[in-house]
Amino acid sequence: IDSAATTRICNQKDWLSNLKQIYPTEVLVGEKDSSAKAVGIGDIKGKVEINIKNVLYVPKMRRNLICGAQIDIVGNYIEWGRDKMIIYNSRKEYMFSVNRIDKLYIVYGYSTKYEAKFKDIALISNLMLGFIHKRFCHVNIPLIQSMSKNNSVKGIEHLSKSEVENCANCKMAKSTRSSLKKNYTYRRTTQRCLDRVHCDLWGTAPVTSIGGNRYFLSIIDDYSRKVDVYIIKSKDLSSF
């Protein structure tokens, strides 16, 4: 987007629809003695409901240019600051934003003529906060909002203000085992040995012992709290 340009210029012929040939016209670029020939005129339609009318086709132009003044002339609004430009329509609804690179504001996108080939590529539009949260491997929400606000990551400059619903994956990852109470004391409910026995079979061990064992069986008597551990080679040896 060039705020000093007086017209729109494109060097990609296949971006233009309704292309009409015109008599070669000199287009001044940069210094007075620098010029290029415009050989056609047409329209470019973007995927965020942006139609750029009367774009000059100049094959030898190094860059495609959008006239910044024309954005204002047609009734749209431009907001500048923090190394980016945000464009709103006449109803002050967000349309798209562009980042400043050196001394130019660069728009990354493709014409809808590329839609079949580049279905997921378009001018930057609203992004759902929950979608970015998942794409960024469930990074916490305040950090994503901070990255968007500070323009830390290209492509997430404008996030939707919708709240993220409870993320089941985050809940599962951050779940912890309930701890015992500080003054917790075990209350014995059995009255004699062998009234209740706790058994647990552990295995398979990732490394086999020297004796060829890969399991151990633990037996705990609830009343006496006596513990016995038996090293065994296979599960079938635990039956008794």
mmCIF file of C-alpha atoms in Angstrom:
data_model
loop_
_atom_site.group_PDB
_atom_site.id
_atom_site.type_symbol
_atom_site.label_atom_id
_atom_site.label_comp_id
_atom_site.label_asym_id
_atom_site.label_seq_id
_atom_site.Cartn_x
_atom_site.Cartn_y
_atom_site.Cartn_z
ATOM 1 C CA ILE A 1 0.000 0.000 0.000
ATOM 2 C CA ASP A 2 1.586 3.243 -1.172
ATOM 3 C CA SER A 3 0.172 6.445 0.317
ATOM 4 C CA ALA A 4 1.931 8.458 -2.408
ATOM 5 C CA ALA A 5 0.552 6.453 -5.346
ATOM 6 C CA THR A 6 -2.246 7.972 -7.443
ATOM 7 C CA THR A 7 -3.465 4.722 -8.973
ATOM 8 C CA ARG A 8 -3.405 0.967 -8.454
ATOM 9 C CA ILE A 9 -0.785 -1.091 -10.268
ATOM 10 C CA CYS A 10 -0.354 -4.845 -10.716
ATOM 11 C CA ASN A 11 2.311 -6.853 -12.540
ATOM 12 C CA GLN A 12 0.458 -10.201 -12.309
ATOM 13 C CA LYS A 13 -1.704 -10.606 -15.402
ATOM 14 C CA ASP A 14 -3.484 -13.703 -14.095
ATOM 15 C CA TRP A 15 -4.675 -11.804 -10.998
ATOM 16 C CA LEU A 16 -6.809 -9.495 -13.125
ATOM 17 C CA SER A 17 -10.388 -10.152 -14.187
ATOM 18 C CA ASN A 18 -12.243 -8.107 -16.816
ATOM 19 C CA LEU A 19 -8.831 -7.251 -18.250
ATOM 20 C CA LYS A 20 -8.993 -4.802 -21.143
ATOM 21 C CA GLN A 21 -6.124 -3.771 -23.344
ATOM 22 C CA ILE A 22 -5.379 -0.065 -23.411
ATOM 23 C CA TYR A 23 -3.089 2.047 -25.484
ATOM 24 C CA PRO A 24 0.364 1.809 -23.849
ATOM 25 C CA THR A 25 0.452 4.573 -21.256
ATOM 26 C CA GLU A 26 3.540 5.835 -19.463
ATOM 27 C CA VAL A 27 3.308 5.513 -15.679
ATOM 28 C CA LEU A 28 5.756 7.598 -13.667
ATOM 29 C CA VAL A 29 7.378 5.708 -10.818
ATOM 30 C CA GLY A 30 9.793 7.135 -8.281
ATOM 31 C CA GLU A 31 11.917 9.769 -9.962
ATOM 32 C CA LYS A 32 10.634 11.866 -12.854
ATOM 33 C CA ASP A 33 12.801 10.099 -15.427
ATOM 34 C CA SER A 34 11.628 6.628 -14.288
ATOM 35 C CA SER A 35 8.551 5.207 -15.967
ATOM 36 C CA ALA A 36 6.872 1.976 -17.042
ATOM 37 C CA LYS A 37 4.192 1.194 -19.586
ATOM 38 C CA ALA A 38 0.662 0.231 -18.605
ATOM 39 C CA VAL A 39 -0.841 -2.050 -21.269
ATOM 40 C CA GLY A 40 -4.120 -3.065 -19.652
ATOM 41 C CA ILE A 41 -6.696 -2.334 -16.973
ATOM 42 C CA GLY A 42 -8.844 -4.695 -14.902
ATOM 43 C CA ASP A 43 -10.173 -5.641 -11.476
ATOM 44 C CA ILE A 44 -8.780 -7.738 -8.614
ATOM 45 C CA LYS A 45 -11.118 -9.507 -6.209
ATOM 46 C CA GLY A 46 -9.768 -10.612 -2.814
ATOM 47 C CA LYS A 47 -11.148 -13.239 -0.460
ATOM 48 C CA VAL A 48 -12.156 -10.765 2.245
ATOM 49 C CA GLU A 49 -14.771 -9.030 0.081
ATOM 50 C CA ILE A 50 -12.274 -6.556 -1.325
ATOM 51 C CA ASN A 51 -12.677 -5.570 -4.959
ATOM 52 C CA ILE A 52 -9.906 -3.389 -6.347
ATOM 53 C CA LYS A 53 -11.258 -1.608 -9.420
ATOM 54 C CA ASN A 54 -9.430 -0.141 -12.413
ATOM 55 C CA VAL A 55 -6.033 -1.651 -11.694
ATOM 56 C CA LEU A 56 -3.385 -0.820 -14.296
ATOM 57 C CA TYR A 57 -1.511 -3.829 -15.677
ATOM 58 C CA VAL A 58 2.170 -2.855 -15.813
ATOM 59 C CA PRO A 59 4.225 -6.002 -16.582
ATOM 60 C CA LYS A 60 7.609 -4.460 -15.782
ATOM 61 C CA MET A 61 6.687 -3.084 -12.364
ATOM 62 C CA ARG A 62 8.764 -4.553 -9.544
ATOM 63 C CA ARG A 63 5.900 -4.346 -7.015
ATOM 64 C CA ASN A 64 2.127 -4.322 -7.030
ATOM 65 C CA LEU A 65 0.799 -1.065 -5.588
ATOM 66 C CA ILE A 66 -2.471 -0.189 -3.883
ATOM 67 C CA CYS A 67 -3.228 3.518 -3.818
ATOM 68 C CA GLY A 68 -3.598 4.560 -0.176
ATOM 69 C CA ALA A 69 -5.549 7.705 -1.072
ATOM 70 C CA GLN A 70 -8.141 5.676 -2.999
ATOM 71 C CA ILE A 71 -8.916 3.692 0.155
ATOM 72 C CA ASP A 72 -9.975 6.951 1.785
ATOM 73 C CA ILE A 73 -11.744 8.299 -1.310
ATOM 74 C CA VAL A 74 -14.164 5.347 -1.519
ATOM 75 C CA GLY A 75 -15.198 5.881 2.122
ATOM 76 C CA ASN A 76 -13.042 3.406 4.003
ATOM 77 C CA TYR A 77 -11.078 4.185 7.163
ATOM 78 C CA ILE A 78 -7.372 3.718 7.809
ATOM 79 C CA GLU A 79 -5.799 3.385 11.240
ATOM 80 C CA TRP A 80 -2.024 3.667 11.640
ATOM 81 C CA GLY A 81 0.277 2.743 14.486
ATOM 82 C CA ARG A 82 2.565 0.121 16.040
ATOM 83 C CA ASP A 83 4.129 -0.744 12.660
ATOM 84 C CA LYS A 84 0.876 -1.763 11.032
ATOM 85 C CA MET A 85 -2.065 -0.369 9.110
ATOM 86 C CA ILE A 86 -5.653 -1.470 9.766
ATOM 87 C CA ILE A 87 -8.354 -0.878 7.152
ATOM 88 C CA TYR A 88 -12.055 -0.622 8.048
ATOM 89 C CA ASN A 89 -15.015 -0.306 5.681
ATOM 90 C CA SER A 90 -17.476 2.587 5.605
ATOM 91 C CA ARG A 91 -19.384 0.997 8.520
ATOM 92 C CA LYS A 92 -16.118 0.908 10.501
ATOM 93 C CA GLU A 93 -16.054 -2.893 10.360
ATOM 94 C CA TYR A 94 -12.639 -4.535 10.264
ATOM 95 C CA MET A 95 -11.534 -5.614 6.769
ATOM 96 C CA PHE A 96 -7.829 -6.494 6.951
ATOM 97 C CA SER A 97 -4.510 -5.323 8.355
ATOM 98 C CA VAL A 98 -1.002 -5.097 6.939
ATOM 99 C CA ASN A 99 2.438 -4.950 8.536
ATOM 100 C CA ARG A 100 5.108 -2.369 7.851
ATOM 101 C CA ILE A 101 8.317 -3.793 6.391
ATOM 102 C CA ASP A 102 11.026 -1.150 6.129
ATOM 103 C CA LYS A 103 9.135 1.807 4.622
ATOM 104 C CA LEU A 104 6.330 -0.090 2.912
ATOM 105 C CA TYR A 105 3.096 -1.644 4.166
ATOM 106 C CA ILE A 106 2.947 -5.087 2.577
ATOM 107 C CA VAL A 107 -0.292 -6.981 1.871
ATOM 108 C CA TYR A 108 0.143 -10.749 1.573
ATOM 109 C CA GLY A 109 -2.627 -12.455 -0.310
ATOM 110 C CA TYR A 110 -3.909 -13.952 -3.532
ATOM 111 C CA SER A 111 -6.684 -13.131 -5.925
ATOM 112 C CA THR A 112 -9.768 -15.356 -5.748
ATOM 113 C CA LYS A 113 -8.689 -16.672 -9.145
ATOM 114 C CA TYR A 114 -6.228 -18.747 -7.097
ATOM 115 C CA GLU A 115 -8.923 -20.033 -4.726
ATOM 116 C CA ALA A 116 -9.013 -23.584 -6.093
ATOM 117 C CA LYS A 117 -5.237 -23.949 -5.854
ATOM 118 C CA PHE A 118 -4.631 -21.995 -2.674
ATOM 119 C CA LYS A 119 -7.858 -22.649 -0.770
ATOM 120 C CA ASP A 120 -6.472 -21.799 2.650
ATOM 121 C CA ILE A 121 -4.408 -18.769 1.603
ATOM 122 C CA ALA A 122 -6.022 -15.323 1.593
ATOM 123 C CA LEU A 123 -5.677 -11.791 2.825
ATOM 124 C CA ILE A 124 -5.524 -11.696 6.608
ATOM 125 C CA SER A 125 -9.017 -11.767 8.101
ATOM 126 C CA ASN A 126 -10.521 -12.330 11.537
ATOM 127 C CA LEU A 127 -9.035 -15.282 13.393
ATOM 128 C CA MET A 128 -10.821 -17.150 16.150
ATOM 129 C CA LEU A 129 -8.919 -17.065 19.420
ATOM 130 C CA GLY A 130 -9.727 -20.720 20.105
ATOM 131 C CA PHE A 131 -8.356 -21.731 16.688
ATOM 132 C CA ILE A 132 -5.019 -19.991 17.347
ATOM 133 C CA HIS A 133 -4.940 -21.471 20.876
ATOM 134 C CA LYS A 134 -5.037 -24.987 19.386
ATOM 135 C CA ARG A 135 -2.624 -24.199 16.540
ATOM 136 C CA PHE A 136 -0.101 -22.810 19.038
ATOM 137 C CA CYS A 137 -0.142 -26.072 21.025
ATOM 138 C CA HIS A 138 -2.527 -24.764 23.707
ATOM 139 C CA VAL A 139 -0.467 -21.742 24.763
ATOM 140 C CA ASN A 140 -2.250 -19.760 27.487
ATOM 141 C CA ILE A 141 -4.742 -17.191 26.200
ATOM 142 C CA PRO A 142 -3.173 -14.021 27.729
ATOM 143 C CA LEU A 143 0.107 -14.805 25.950
ATOM 144 C CA ILE A 144 -1.647 -15.129 22.573
ATOM 145 C CA GLN A 145 -3.480 -11.848 23.139
ATOM 146 C CA SER A 146 -0.187 -10.184 24.073
ATOM 147 C CA MET A 147 1.492 -11.492 20.900
ATOM 148 C CA SER A 148 -1.387 -10.155 18.812
ATOM 149 C CA LYS A 149 -1.373 -6.759 20.518
ATOM 150 C CA ASN A 150 2.409 -6.315 20.253
ATOM 151 C CA ASN A 151 2.534 -7.585 16.660
ATOM 152 C CA SER A 152 4.985 -10.309 17.733
ATOM 153 C CA VAL A 153 3.724 -12.928 15.261
ATOM 154 C CA LYS A 154 2.761 -12.099 11.700
ATOM 155 C CA GLY A 155 -0.744 -13.225 10.809
ATOM 156 C CA ILE A 156 -2.511 -12.893 14.172
ATOM 157 C CA GLU A 157 -2.682 -9.100 14.304
ATOM 158 C CA HIS A 158 -6.468 -9.085 14.540
ATOM 159 C CA LEU A 159 -8.060 -11.753 16.703
ATOM 160 C CA SER A 160 -11.756 -12.086 17.377
ATOM 161 C CA LYS A 161 -12.877 -10.954 20.814
ATOM 162 C CA SER A 162 -14.852 -14.148 21.433
ATOM 163 C CA GLU A 163 -13.923 -16.013 24.589
ATOM 164 C CA VAL A 164 -12.334 -19.435 24.440
ATOM 165 C CA GLU A 165 -14.586 -22.182 25.735
ATOM 166 C CA ASN A 166 -13.282 -24.590 28.345
ATOM 167 C CA CYS A 167 -10.498 -26.523 26.641
ATOM 168 C CA ALA A 168 -10.783 -30.222 27.529
ATOM 169 C CA ASN A 169 -7.179 -30.917 26.523
ATOM 170 C CA CYS A 170 -5.846 -28.154 28.780
ATOM 171 C CA LYS A 171 -7.936 -29.432 31.683
ATOM 172 C CA MET A 172 -6.609 -32.944 31.211
ATOM 173 C CA ALA A 173 -2.985 -31.810 30.930
ATOM 174 C CA LYS A 174 -3.173 -29.647 34.045
ATOM 175 C CA SER A 175 -5.121 -32.096 36.195
ATOM 176 C CA THR A 176 -3.398 -33.170 39.409
ATOM 177 C CA ARG A 177 -3.950 -35.912 41.939
ATOM 178 C CA SER A 178 -5.834 -34.827 45.042
ATOM 179 C CA SER A 179 -3.459 -34.643 47.974
ATOM 180 C CA LEU A 180 -4.164 -36.197 51.362
ATOM 181 C CA LYS A 181 -5.248 -33.970 54.187
ATOM 182 C CA LYS A 182 -2.479 -32.712 56.450
ATOM 183 C CA ASN A 183 -3.881 -34.407 59.550
ATOM 184 C CA TYR A 184 -4.989 -37.512 57.714
ATOM 185 C CA THR A 185 -4.707 -40.768 59.694
ATOM 186 C CA TYR A 186 -5.415 -44.192 58.293
ATOM 187 C CA ARG A 187 -8.381 -45.824 59.991
ATOM 188 C CA ARG A 188 -8.009 -49.567 60.164
ATOM 189 C CA THR A 189 -11.273 -51.338 59.442
ATOM 190 C CA THR A 190 -9.989 -54.898 59.771
ATOM 191 C CA GLN A 191 -9.701 -56.732 63.102
ATOM 192 C CA ARG A 192 -7.168 -59.467 62.340
ATOM 193 C CA CYS A 193 -4.520 -60.471 59.826
ATOM 194 C CA LEU A 194 -5.683 -61.639 56.413
ATOM 195 C CA ASP A 195 -9.117 -60.032 56.812
ATOM 196 C CA ARG A 196 -8.168 -57.909 53.809
ATOM 197 C CA VAL A 197 -5.164 -58.271 51.509
ATOM 198 C CA HIS A 198 -4.095 -55.757 48.836
ATOM 199 C CA CYS A 199 -2.345 -57.238 45.804
ATOM 200 C CA ASP A 200 -0.788 -55.480 42.823
ATOM 201 C CA LEU A 201 1.018 -56.908 39.815
ATOM 202 C CA TRP A 202 3.506 -54.564 38.129
ATOM 203 C CA GLY A 203 4.997 -55.101 34.674
ATOM 204 C CA THR A 204 6.070 -55.517 31.995
ATOM 205 C CA ALA A 205 9.491 -54.105 32.954
ATOM 206 C CA PRO A 206 11.315 -52.451 30.019
ATOM 207 C CA VAL A 207 14.520 -54.308 30.965
ATOM 208 C CA THR A 208 14.664 -57.982 31.920
ATOM 209 C CA SER A 209 16.563 -58.750 35.130
ATOM 210 C CA ILE A 210 19.626 -61.004 35.205
ATOM 211 C CA GLY A 211 17.394 -63.822 36.412
ATOM 212 C CA GLY A 212 14.918 -63.283 33.546
ATOM 213 C CA ASN A 213 12.206 -61.588 35.643
ATOM 214 C CA ARG A 214 9.978 -58.841 34.193
ATOM 215 C CA TYR A 215 7.200 -58.530 36.824
ATOM 216 C CA PHE A 216 6.815 -58.147 40.550
ATOM 217 C CA LEU A 217 3.846 -58.971 42.757
ATOM 218 C CA SER A 218 3.273 -56.917 45.908
ATOM 219 C CA ILE A 219 1.058 -58.247 48.730
ATOM 220 C CA ILE A 220 0.059 -56.010 51.651
ATOM 221 C CA ASP A 221 -1.901 -57.162 54.680
ATOM 222 C CA ASP A 222 -4.359 -54.441 55.646
ATOM 223 C CA TYR A 223 -4.297 -55.150 59.397
ATOM 224 C CA SER A 224 -0.577 -55.686 60.065
ATOM 225 C CA ARG A 225 0.651 -53.591 57.076
ATOM 226 C CA LYS A 226 3.134 -56.367 56.340
ATOM 227 C CA VAL A 227 4.473 -56.140 52.786
ATOM 228 C CA ASP A 228 5.819 -58.996 50.667
ATOM 229 C CA VAL A 229 7.249 -58.506 47.168
ATOM 230 C CA TYR A 230 7.789 -61.436 44.777
ATOM 231 C CA ILE A 231 9.831 -61.146 41.575
ATOM 232 C CA ILE A 232 8.319 -63.275 38.809
ATOM 233 C CA LYS A 233 9.045 -64.009 35.151
ATOM 234 C CA SER A 234 5.504 -64.005 33.726
ATOM 235 C CA LYS A 235 1.952 -63.050 34.662
ATOM 236 C CA ASP A 236 0.692 -66.606 34.942
ATOM 237 C CA LEU A 237 3.008 -67.171 37.920
ATOM 238 C CA SER A 238 1.008 -64.622 39.951
ATOM 239 C CA SER A 239 -2.059 -66.866 40.261
ATOM 240 C CA PHE A 240 -2.517 -68.495 43.632
#
